[in-house]
Amino acid sequence: MTYRCPADGTRAPVASLAWHCPTCGGPWDLDFTPSSPVPLKSLAGRVNSLWRYEEALPLRGAAAGLTLGEGRTPLVPLTGSVSAKLDFLMPTLSFKDRGAVMLAELARRLGPERVARVVADSSGNAGTAVAAYCARAGLPCAVYVPEATSPKKTEQIRAHGAFVTLVPGDREATASAARAAADEPGTFYASHVHNPYFLHGTKTYVYELWEDLGGRLPDAVVVPVGNGTLLLGAWLAVNELHAQGLVDSRPALIAVQARAVSPLATAFHAGADDLPAGPPASPAPPTLAEGIAIPRPPRAPQILRAVRESGGTFLTVTDDQIRAAQLDLAARGLFVESTGVACWAAMTAQPPQEGRTAVIPLCGAGAKTGLAAR
């Protein structure tokens, strides 16, 4: 199995620790096709984690992989047409556990002779997940986060034994600092953006929907998008299920961004295939949806193409809508962090057409950040 650059076709062995394409600098895809269809009727007797979908995962012997019991989160109705998948009930309280377990397991399998330490960068949740799974695997870990990251999140990362570096500036500055560290020998860069194993972890979100709904999918899968890891994982799963004849049709992908930082939504509605060349004109403005405030996601062309091919669209939400959505969900018994309520804010403002169904993820627990500032 090899990494492959989607832009120019360059390849590299997974064991090389190369975290990006040496030709164009872009993120990797993975040359992987599921070995066989996931057998729906046999799943009930399998391990109760995302490893139950072992035919669809790119690590051999998947069922024996590292685990904290991630996945299999509840699916609950919010309205007659919209249901929520409670991914904030993951072991580290966010959906990022789906991808982090894959990265940590890969690093563990590569062995200490190749991997001396693991490095990650994050606005909080991905770093927490990587730190937790590295602790489980016995791997030294360093996590780079913006200096404005919620103290509750940095406390959680440190509690798992990871070394935390607070980086002045925005999310892009944090990524740059981590990438510099990732170039040091013996470093496995557990990038939830550049490493495609993360996407093969997040795709289990849709495999779970397919299982929970008895072998079908909703009309629309609504996801928050910053770097697009959940959306691209979802699109991987949708295409795999469709190619294997396990679903008759593919749902529309509805991508949600914070209106304050919405480069992908702007590009999509302008008909563009990528973001404008060059760095953003100015630092990203503040928004309550800090987890998706990404001014220049490296996988932008893939994200835009996936939404278009699915027949979906981009929606944006304001901070006022996010505040209202967080309080509304709390009144329904669900305390979700501000980034994680973006999709509910979008569905409240623009519900599905009559007769159509949608599922949203509630991605992170409200205990991580508290209530959005009024």
Short mmCIF file of C-alpha atoms in Angstrom, two decimals:
data_model
loop_
_atom_site.label_atom_id
_atom_site.label_comp_id
_atom_site.label_asym_id
_atom_site.label_seq_id
_atom_site.Cartn_x
_atom_site.Cartn_y
_atom_site.Cartn_z
CA MET A 1 0.00 0.00 0.00
CA THR A 2 1.35 3.43 -0.95
CA TYR A 3 0.55 7.09 -0.58
CA ARG A 4 -0.42 8.81 -3.83
CA CYS A 5 -0.63 12.52 -4.60
CA PRO A 6 -4.05 13.33 -6.12
CA ALA A 7 -2.59 16.33 -7.92
CA ASP A 8 0.38 14.83 -9.80
CA GLY A 9 0.41 11.09 -9.12
CA THR A 10 3.63 11.02 -7.08
CA ARG A 11 3.86 7.98 -4.81
CA ALA A 12 5.65 7.14 -1.57
CA PRO A 13 5.67 4.06 0.69
CA VAL A 14 3.65 4.42 3.89
CA ALA A 15 6.71 3.39 5.94
CA SER A 16 8.74 6.35 4.60
CA LEU A 17 7.08 8.81 7.06
CA ALA A 18 6.76 11.27 4.16
CA TRP A 19 3.87 13.44 5.26
CA HIS A 20 3.31 15.32 1.99
CA CYS A 21 3.99 15.05 -1.72
CA PRO A 22 7.64 16.07 -2.32
CA THR A 23 6.76 17.43 -5.76
CA CYS A 24 3.84 19.76 -5.05
CA GLY A 25 3.71 19.77 -1.23
CA GLY A 26 0.09 18.66 -1.17
CA PRO A 27 -1.60 16.03 1.01
CA TRP A 28 -1.64 12.32 0.22
CA ASP A 29 -4.42 9.99 -0.80
CA LEU A 30 -4.10 6.26 -0.20
CA ASP A 31 -4.11 3.53 -2.83
CA PHE A 32 -6.70 1.34 -1.14
CA THR A 33 -9.83 -0.51 -2.17
CA PRO A 34 -11.90 -2.46 0.39
CA SER A 35 -11.14 -6.18 0.26
CA SER A 36 -14.81 -7.14 0.14
CA PRO A 37 -18.20 -5.64 1.05
CA VAL A 38 -18.91 -5.14 4.73
CA PRO A 39 -21.45 -7.85 5.63
CA LEU A 40 -24.38 -6.02 7.22
CA LYS A 41 -26.04 -9.13 8.64
CA SER A 42 -22.82 -10.28 10.37
CA LEU A 43 -22.03 -7.02 12.16
CA ALA A 44 -24.07 -7.68 15.30
CA GLY A 45 -21.54 -10.21 16.60
CA ARG A 46 -18.46 -8.10 15.94
CA VAL A 47 -16.29 -5.91 18.15
CA ASN A 48 -18.19 -2.82 19.31
CA SER A 49 -15.88 -0.18 17.83
CA LEU A 50 -15.12 1.23 14.41
CA TRP A 51 -12.85 -1.78 13.79
CA ARG A 52 -16.02 -3.80 13.17
CA TYR A 53 -15.85 -2.54 9.57
CA GLU A 54 -12.53 -4.29 9.01
CA GLU A 55 -13.12 -5.05 5.31
CA ALA A 56 -13.29 -1.31 4.67
CA LEU A 57 -10.20 -0.30 6.65
CA PRO A 58 -6.62 -0.08 5.28
CA LEU A 59 -4.90 -1.84 8.21
CA ARG A 60 -4.72 -5.62 8.06
CA GLY A 61 -6.00 -7.44 11.11
CA ALA A 62 -8.08 -4.37 11.86
CA ALA A 63 -10.24 -6.08 14.49
CA ALA A 64 -7.16 -6.48 16.71
CA GLY A 65 -6.23 -2.81 16.44
CA LEU A 66 -5.69 -0.22 19.14
CA THR A 67 -8.97 0.93 20.65
CA LEU A 68 -10.64 2.97 23.36
CA GLY A 69 -14.08 1.79 22.30
CA GLU A 70 -14.53 4.57 19.74
CA GLY A 71 -17.45 4.66 17.34
CA ARG A 72 -20.98 3.21 17.51
CA THR A 73 -22.36 6.55 18.73
CA PRO A 74 -26.14 6.98 19.11
CA LEU A 75 -28.37 8.29 16.34
CA VAL A 76 -31.30 10.27 17.74
CA PRO A 77 -34.12 12.24 16.05
CA LEU A 78 -34.29 16.00 16.47
CA THR A 79 -37.26 16.60 14.14
CA GLY A 80 -39.32 14.45 11.83
CA SER A 81 -36.69 14.80 9.12
CA VAL A 82 -33.40 15.59 10.90
CA SER A 83 -31.49 13.19 13.14
CA ALA A 84 -28.25 13.77 15.05
CA LYS A 85 -25.35 11.40 15.50
CA LEU A 86 -23.85 11.98 18.94
CA ASP A 87 -20.15 11.86 18.16
CA PHE A 88 -19.43 14.05 21.20
CA LEU A 89 -19.85 10.82 23.19
CA MET A 90 -16.54 9.47 21.85
CA PRO A 91 -13.77 8.60 24.37
CA THR A 92 -12.13 12.06 24.08
CA LEU A 93 -15.50 13.79 23.52
CA SER A 94 -15.14 14.52 19.79
CA PHE A 95 -15.46 12.80 16.42
CA LYS A 96 -11.70 13.18 15.87
CA ASP A 97 -11.23 9.86 17.68
CA ARG A 98 -12.35 8.14 14.47
CA GLY A 99 -9.25 9.29 12.62
CA ALA A 100 -6.83 9.51 15.53
CA VAL A 101 -7.13 5.80 16.33
CA MET A 102 -6.07 5.00 12.75
CA LEU A 103 -3.03 7.28 12.91
CA ALA A 104 -1.88 5.98 16.29
CA GLU A 105 -2.33 2.37 15.17
CA LEU A 106 -0.34 3.05 12.01
CA ALA A 107 2.47 4.69 14.00
CA ARG A 108 2.47 1.77 16.45
CA ARG A 109 2.73 -0.76 13.62
CA LEU A 110 5.60 1.10 11.98
CA GLY A 111 7.53 0.40 15.18
CA PRO A 112 9.97 2.28 17.44
CA GLU A 113 12.84 1.77 15.00
CA ARG A 114 11.02 4.12 12.61
CA VAL A 115 8.83 6.24 14.89
CA ALA A 116 10.58 7.97 17.79
CA ARG A 117 7.73 10.41 18.46
CA VAL A 118 4.39 11.58 17.13
CA VAL A 119 3.63 15.23 16.31
CA ALA A 120 0.20 16.74 15.72
CA ASP A 121 -1.31 20.19 15.27
CA SER A 122 -4.85 21.13 16.13
CA SER A 123 -7.30 23.75 17.30
CA GLY A 124 -7.88 21.37 20.19
CA ASN A 125 -9.99 18.30 19.47
CA ALA A 126 -7.72 16.49 17.00
CA GLY A 127 -4.73 17.11 19.26
CA THR A 128 -6.60 15.72 22.23
CA ALA A 129 -7.59 12.61 20.30
CA VAL A 130 -4.05 11.99 19.00
CA ALA A 131 -2.64 12.51 22.52
CA ALA A 132 -5.09 10.01 24.01
CA TYR A 133 -4.46 7.29 21.46
CA CYS A 134 -0.71 7.80 21.60
CA ALA A 135 -0.95 7.37 25.37
CA ARG A 136 -2.87 4.15 24.80
CA ALA A 137 -0.20 2.98 22.34
CA GLY A 138 2.75 4.07 24.51
CA LEU A 139 3.99 6.58 21.91
CA PRO A 140 5.69 9.89 22.85
CA CYS A 141 3.55 12.75 21.55
CA ALA A 142 3.84 16.52 21.03
CA VAL A 143 0.84 18.67 20.11
CA TYR A 144 0.94 22.21 18.67
CA VAL A 145 -2.12 24.39 19.28
CA PRO A 146 -2.94 28.10 18.83
CA GLU A 147 -2.26 30.12 21.98
CA ALA A 148 -5.96 31.07 22.17
CA THR A 149 -7.08 27.40 22.41
CA SER A 150 -9.55 26.69 25.20
CA PRO A 151 -7.64 25.94 28.45
CA LYS A 152 -9.96 22.98 28.98
CA LYS A 153 -8.67 21.43 25.76
CA THR A 154 -4.99 22.03 26.50
CA GLU A 155 -5.51 20.61 29.99
CA GLN A 156 -6.99 17.47 28.47
CA ILE A 157 -4.06 17.10 26.03
CA ARG A 158 -1.52 17.44 28.86
CA ALA A 159 -3.45 14.99 31.00
CA HIS A 160 -2.81 12.33 28.35
CA GLY A 161 0.93 12.93 28.73
CA ALA A 162 1.54 14.89 25.53
CA PHE A 163 3.85 17.90 25.39
CA VAL A 164 1.86 21.01 24.41
CA THR A 165 3.34 23.92 22.43
CA LEU A 166 1.22 27.08 22.33
CA VAL A 167 1.81 28.90 19.04
CA PRO A 168 1.22 32.66 18.68
CA GLY A 169 -1.17 33.50 15.88
CA ASP A 170 -3.93 31.60 14.11
CA ARG A 171 -4.50 28.02 13.04
CA GLU A 172 -2.27 28.40 9.97
CA ALA A 173 0.68 29.53 12.12
CA THR A 174 0.17 26.46 14.29
CA ALA A 175 0.20 24.14 11.28
CA SER A 176 3.43 25.72 10.02
CA ALA A 177 5.15 25.17 13.37
CA ALA A 178 4.08 21.54 13.51
CA ARG A 179 5.19 20.87 9.94
CA ALA A 180 8.65 22.18 10.73
CA ALA A 181 8.83 19.73 13.63
CA ALA A 182 7.46 16.94 11.43
CA ASP A 183 10.52 17.13 9.18
CA GLU A 184 12.81 15.97 11.99
CA PRO A 185 14.06 12.36 11.64
CA GLY A 186 11.97 9.68 13.35
CA THR A 187 8.88 11.89 13.53
CA PHE A 188 5.47 10.57 12.55
CA TYR A 189 3.27 13.53 11.63
CA ALA A 190 -0.22 12.56 12.78
CA SER A 191 -1.82 15.13 10.51
CA HIS A 192 -5.57 14.87 10.31
CA VAL A 193 -5.30 16.93 7.12
CA HIS A 194 -2.37 15.43 5.20
CA ASN A 195 -2.50 11.77 6.24
CA PRO A 196 -5.27 9.85 4.42
CA TYR A 197 -5.48 7.17 7.12
CA PHE A 198 -7.38 9.78 9.14
CA LEU A 199 -10.01 9.99 6.39
CA HIS A 200 -10.37 6.21 6.37
CA GLY A 201 -11.16 6.51 10.06
CA THR A 202 -13.73 9.28 9.69
CA LYS A 203 -15.49 7.37 6.92
CA THR A 204 -16.76 4.96 9.59
CA TYR A 205 -19.23 7.71 10.51
CA VAL A 206 -21.17 6.87 7.34
CA TYR A 207 -20.70 3.11 7.73
CA GLU A 208 -22.37 3.47 11.11
CA LEU A 209 -25.26 5.43 9.61
CA TRP A 210 -25.65 2.70 7.01
CA GLU A 211 -25.71 0.04 9.72
CA ASP A 212 -28.02 2.02 12.03
CA LEU A 213 -30.51 2.65 9.21
CA GLY A 214 -30.62 -1.00 8.19
CA GLY A 215 -28.56 -0.80 5.02
CA ARG A 216 -29.59 2.59 3.69
CA LEU A 217 -28.45 6.20 4.00
CA PRO A 218 -30.33 9.48 4.57
CA ASP A 219 -31.07 11.81 1.66
CA ALA A 220 -28.49 14.28 2.94
CA VAL A 221 -25.39 14.02 5.12
CA VAL A 222 -24.73 17.43 6.68
CA VAL A 223 -21.22 18.08 7.99
CA PRO A 224 -19.23 21.05 9.33
CA VAL A 225 -16.24 21.83 7.13
CA GLY A 226 -12.93 23.45 8.01
CA ASN A 227 -10.22 21.14 6.72
CA GLY A 228 -12.93 18.79 5.46
CA THR A 229 -11.81 15.57 7.13
CA LEU A 230 -15.29 14.39 8.07
CA LEU A 231 -16.77 15.37 4.71
CA LEU A 232 -14.06 13.62 2.70
CA GLY A 233 -14.28 10.55 4.89
CA ALA A 234 -18.03 10.52 4.37
CA TRP A 235 -17.58 10.76 0.61
CA LEU A 236 -15.11 7.86 0.68
CA ALA A 237 -17.66 5.69 2.48
CA VAL A 238 -20.57 6.73 0.27
CA ASN A 239 -18.62 5.84 -2.87
CA GLU A 240 -17.42 2.52 -1.42
CA LEU A 241 -20.93 1.49 -0.36
CA HIS A 242 -22.37 2.52 -3.72
CA ALA A 243 -19.63 0.78 -5.75
CA GLN A 244 -20.24 -2.46 -3.85
CA GLY A 245 -23.99 -2.31 -4.41
CA LEU A 246 -24.72 -1.83 -0.71
CA VAL A 247 -26.72 1.37 -1.32
CA ASP A 248 -28.82 2.28 -4.35
CA SER A 249 -28.15 6.01 -4.33
CA ARG A 250 -25.68 8.46 -2.88
CA PRO A 251 -26.82 11.18 -0.44
CA ALA A 252 -26.13 14.84 -1.02
CA LEU A 253 -23.29 16.27 1.04
CA ILE A 254 -24.30 19.54 2.69
CA ALA A 255 -21.18 21.38 3.89
CA VAL A 256 -21.52 23.99 6.64
CA GLN A 257 -19.03 26.79 7.34
CA ALA A 258 -18.95 29.74 9.73
CA ARG A 259 -19.88 32.83 7.74
CA ALA A 260 -16.90 34.71 9.19
CA VAL A 261 -14.45 32.18 7.73
CA SER A 262 -16.03 30.55 4.68
CA PRO A 263 -13.49 30.31 1.85
CA LEU A 264 -14.88 27.05 0.52
CA ALA A 265 -18.47 28.27 0.48
CA THR A 266 -17.37 31.38 -1.40
CA ALA A 267 -15.43 29.34 -3.96
CA PHE A 268 -18.26 26.83 -4.39
CA HIS A 269 -20.92 29.44 -5.06
CA ALA A 270 -18.54 31.24 -7.45
CA GLY A 271 -18.19 28.01 -9.45
CA ALA A 272 -14.46 27.70 -8.67
CA ASP A 273 -12.59 24.39 -8.48
CA ASP A 274 -10.03 25.64 -5.95
CA LEU A 275 -9.30 28.58 -3.67
CA PRO A 276 -7.51 31.62 -5.11
CA ALA A 277 -3.74 31.23 -5.31
CA GLY A 278 -1.57 32.72 -2.60
CA PRO A 279 -2.04 33.15 1.15
CA PRO A 280 -5.24 34.65 2.61
CA ALA A 281 -5.35 38.42 2.39
CA SER A 282 -5.54 38.79 6.18
CA PRO A 283 -5.67 36.62 9.33
CA ALA A 284 -8.90 34.72 9.84
CA PRO A 285 -11.45 36.78 11.80
CA PRO A 286 -12.66 35.37 15.12
CA THR A 287 -15.69 33.09 15.18
CA LEU A 288 -17.36 30.88 17.76
CA ALA A 289 -16.83 27.96 15.36
CA GLU A 290 -13.08 27.95 15.97
CA GLY A 291 -12.70 24.31 14.95
CA ILE A 292 -13.69 25.05 11.34
CA ALA A 293 -12.10 28.51 11.00
CA ILE A 294 -9.60 27.36 8.37
CA PRO A 295 -8.80 30.06 5.78
CA ARG A 296 -6.90 27.77 3.39
CA PRO A 297 -7.64 24.04 3.71
CA PRO A 298 -5.03 21.95 1.81
CA ARG A 299 -7.69 19.59 0.41
CA ALA A 300 -9.88 22.38 -0.97
CA PRO A 301 -10.15 20.98 -4.54
CA GLN A 302 -11.21 17.55 -3.23
CA ILE A 303 -13.79 19.07 -0.90
CA LEU A 304 -15.35 21.22 -3.61
CA ARG A 305 -15.43 18.31 -6.05
CA ALA A 306 -17.02 15.95 -3.52
CA VAL A 307 -19.84 18.37 -2.70
CA ARG A 308 -20.54 19.02 -6.39
CA GLU A 309 -20.46 15.36 -7.39
CA SER A 310 -22.87 14.51 -4.57
CA GLY A 311 -25.38 17.11 -5.70
CA GLY A 312 -24.91 18.96 -2.43
CA THR A 313 -24.15 22.55 -1.52
CA PHE A 314 -22.49 24.83 1.02
CA LEU A 315 -24.36 26.69 3.76
CA THR A 316 -22.96 29.30 6.17
CA VAL A 317 -24.05 30.28 9.67
CA THR A 318 -23.47 33.37 11.79
CA ASP A 319 -22.23 33.46 15.37
CA ASP A 320 -25.70 34.53 16.48
CA GLN A 321 -27.16 31.43 14.84
CA ILE A 322 -24.50 29.28 16.52
CA ARG A 323 -25.35 30.73 19.94
CA ALA A 324 -29.03 30.07 19.41
CA ALA A 325 -28.40 26.54 18.15
CA GLN A 326 -26.22 25.67 21.14
CA LEU A 327 -28.90 26.81 23.58
CA ASP A 328 -31.62 25.03 21.62
CA LEU A 329 -29.73 21.73 21.70
CA ALA A 330 -29.00 22.18 25.40
CA ALA A 331 -32.72 22.64 26.00
CA ARG A 332 -33.18 19.27 24.25
CA GLY A 333 -30.67 17.64 26.61
CA LEU A 334 -27.60 17.85 24.35
CA PHE A 335 -24.70 20.08 25.45
CA VAL A 336 -22.45 20.53 22.42
CA GLU A 337 -19.50 22.86 21.85
CA SER A 338 -19.99 25.86 19.59
CA THR A 339 -18.26 24.41 16.50
CA GLY A 340 -20.24 21.21 16.86
CA VAL A 341 -23.64 22.96 16.65
CA ALA A 342 -22.97 24.63 13.28
CA CYS A 343 -24.89 22.00 11.33
CA TRP A 344 -27.93 22.25 13.59
CA ALA A 345 -27.82 26.02 13.13
CA ALA A 346 -27.84 25.48 9.37
CA MET A 347 -30.70 22.95 9.44
CA THR A 348 -32.75 25.21 11.71
CA ALA A 349 -32.38 28.05 9.20
CA GLN A 350 -32.82 25.86 6.13
CA PRO A 351 -34.51 22.53 6.94
CA PRO A 352 -34.68 19.68 4.41
CA GLN A 353 -37.41 19.74 1.79
CA GLU A 354 -40.57 17.90 2.76
CA GLY A 355 -40.16 14.15 2.55
CA ARG A 356 -36.36 14.26 2.64
CA THR A 357 -34.17 13.20 5.55
CA ALA A 358 -30.84 14.52 6.84
CA VAL A 359 -28.35 13.53 9.52
CA ILE A 360 -26.07 15.98 11.30
CA PRO A 361 -23.08 15.20 13.53
CA LEU A 362 -22.79 16.72 16.99
CA CYS A 363 -19.01 16.66 16.92
CA GLY A 364 -17.70 17.87 20.27
CA ALA A 365 -18.89 18.05 23.88
CA GLY A 366 -19.89 21.38 25.37
CA ALA A 367 -17.75 20.61 28.43
CA LYS A 368 -14.69 21.30 26.25
CA THR A 369 -15.48 24.99 25.82
CA GLY A 370 -18.59 25.91 27.80
CA LEU A 371 -21.42 28.07 26.49
CA ALA A 372 -20.70 30.40 23.58
CA ALA A 373 -20.05 33.97 24.67
CA ARG A 374 -23.17 36.09 24.49
#
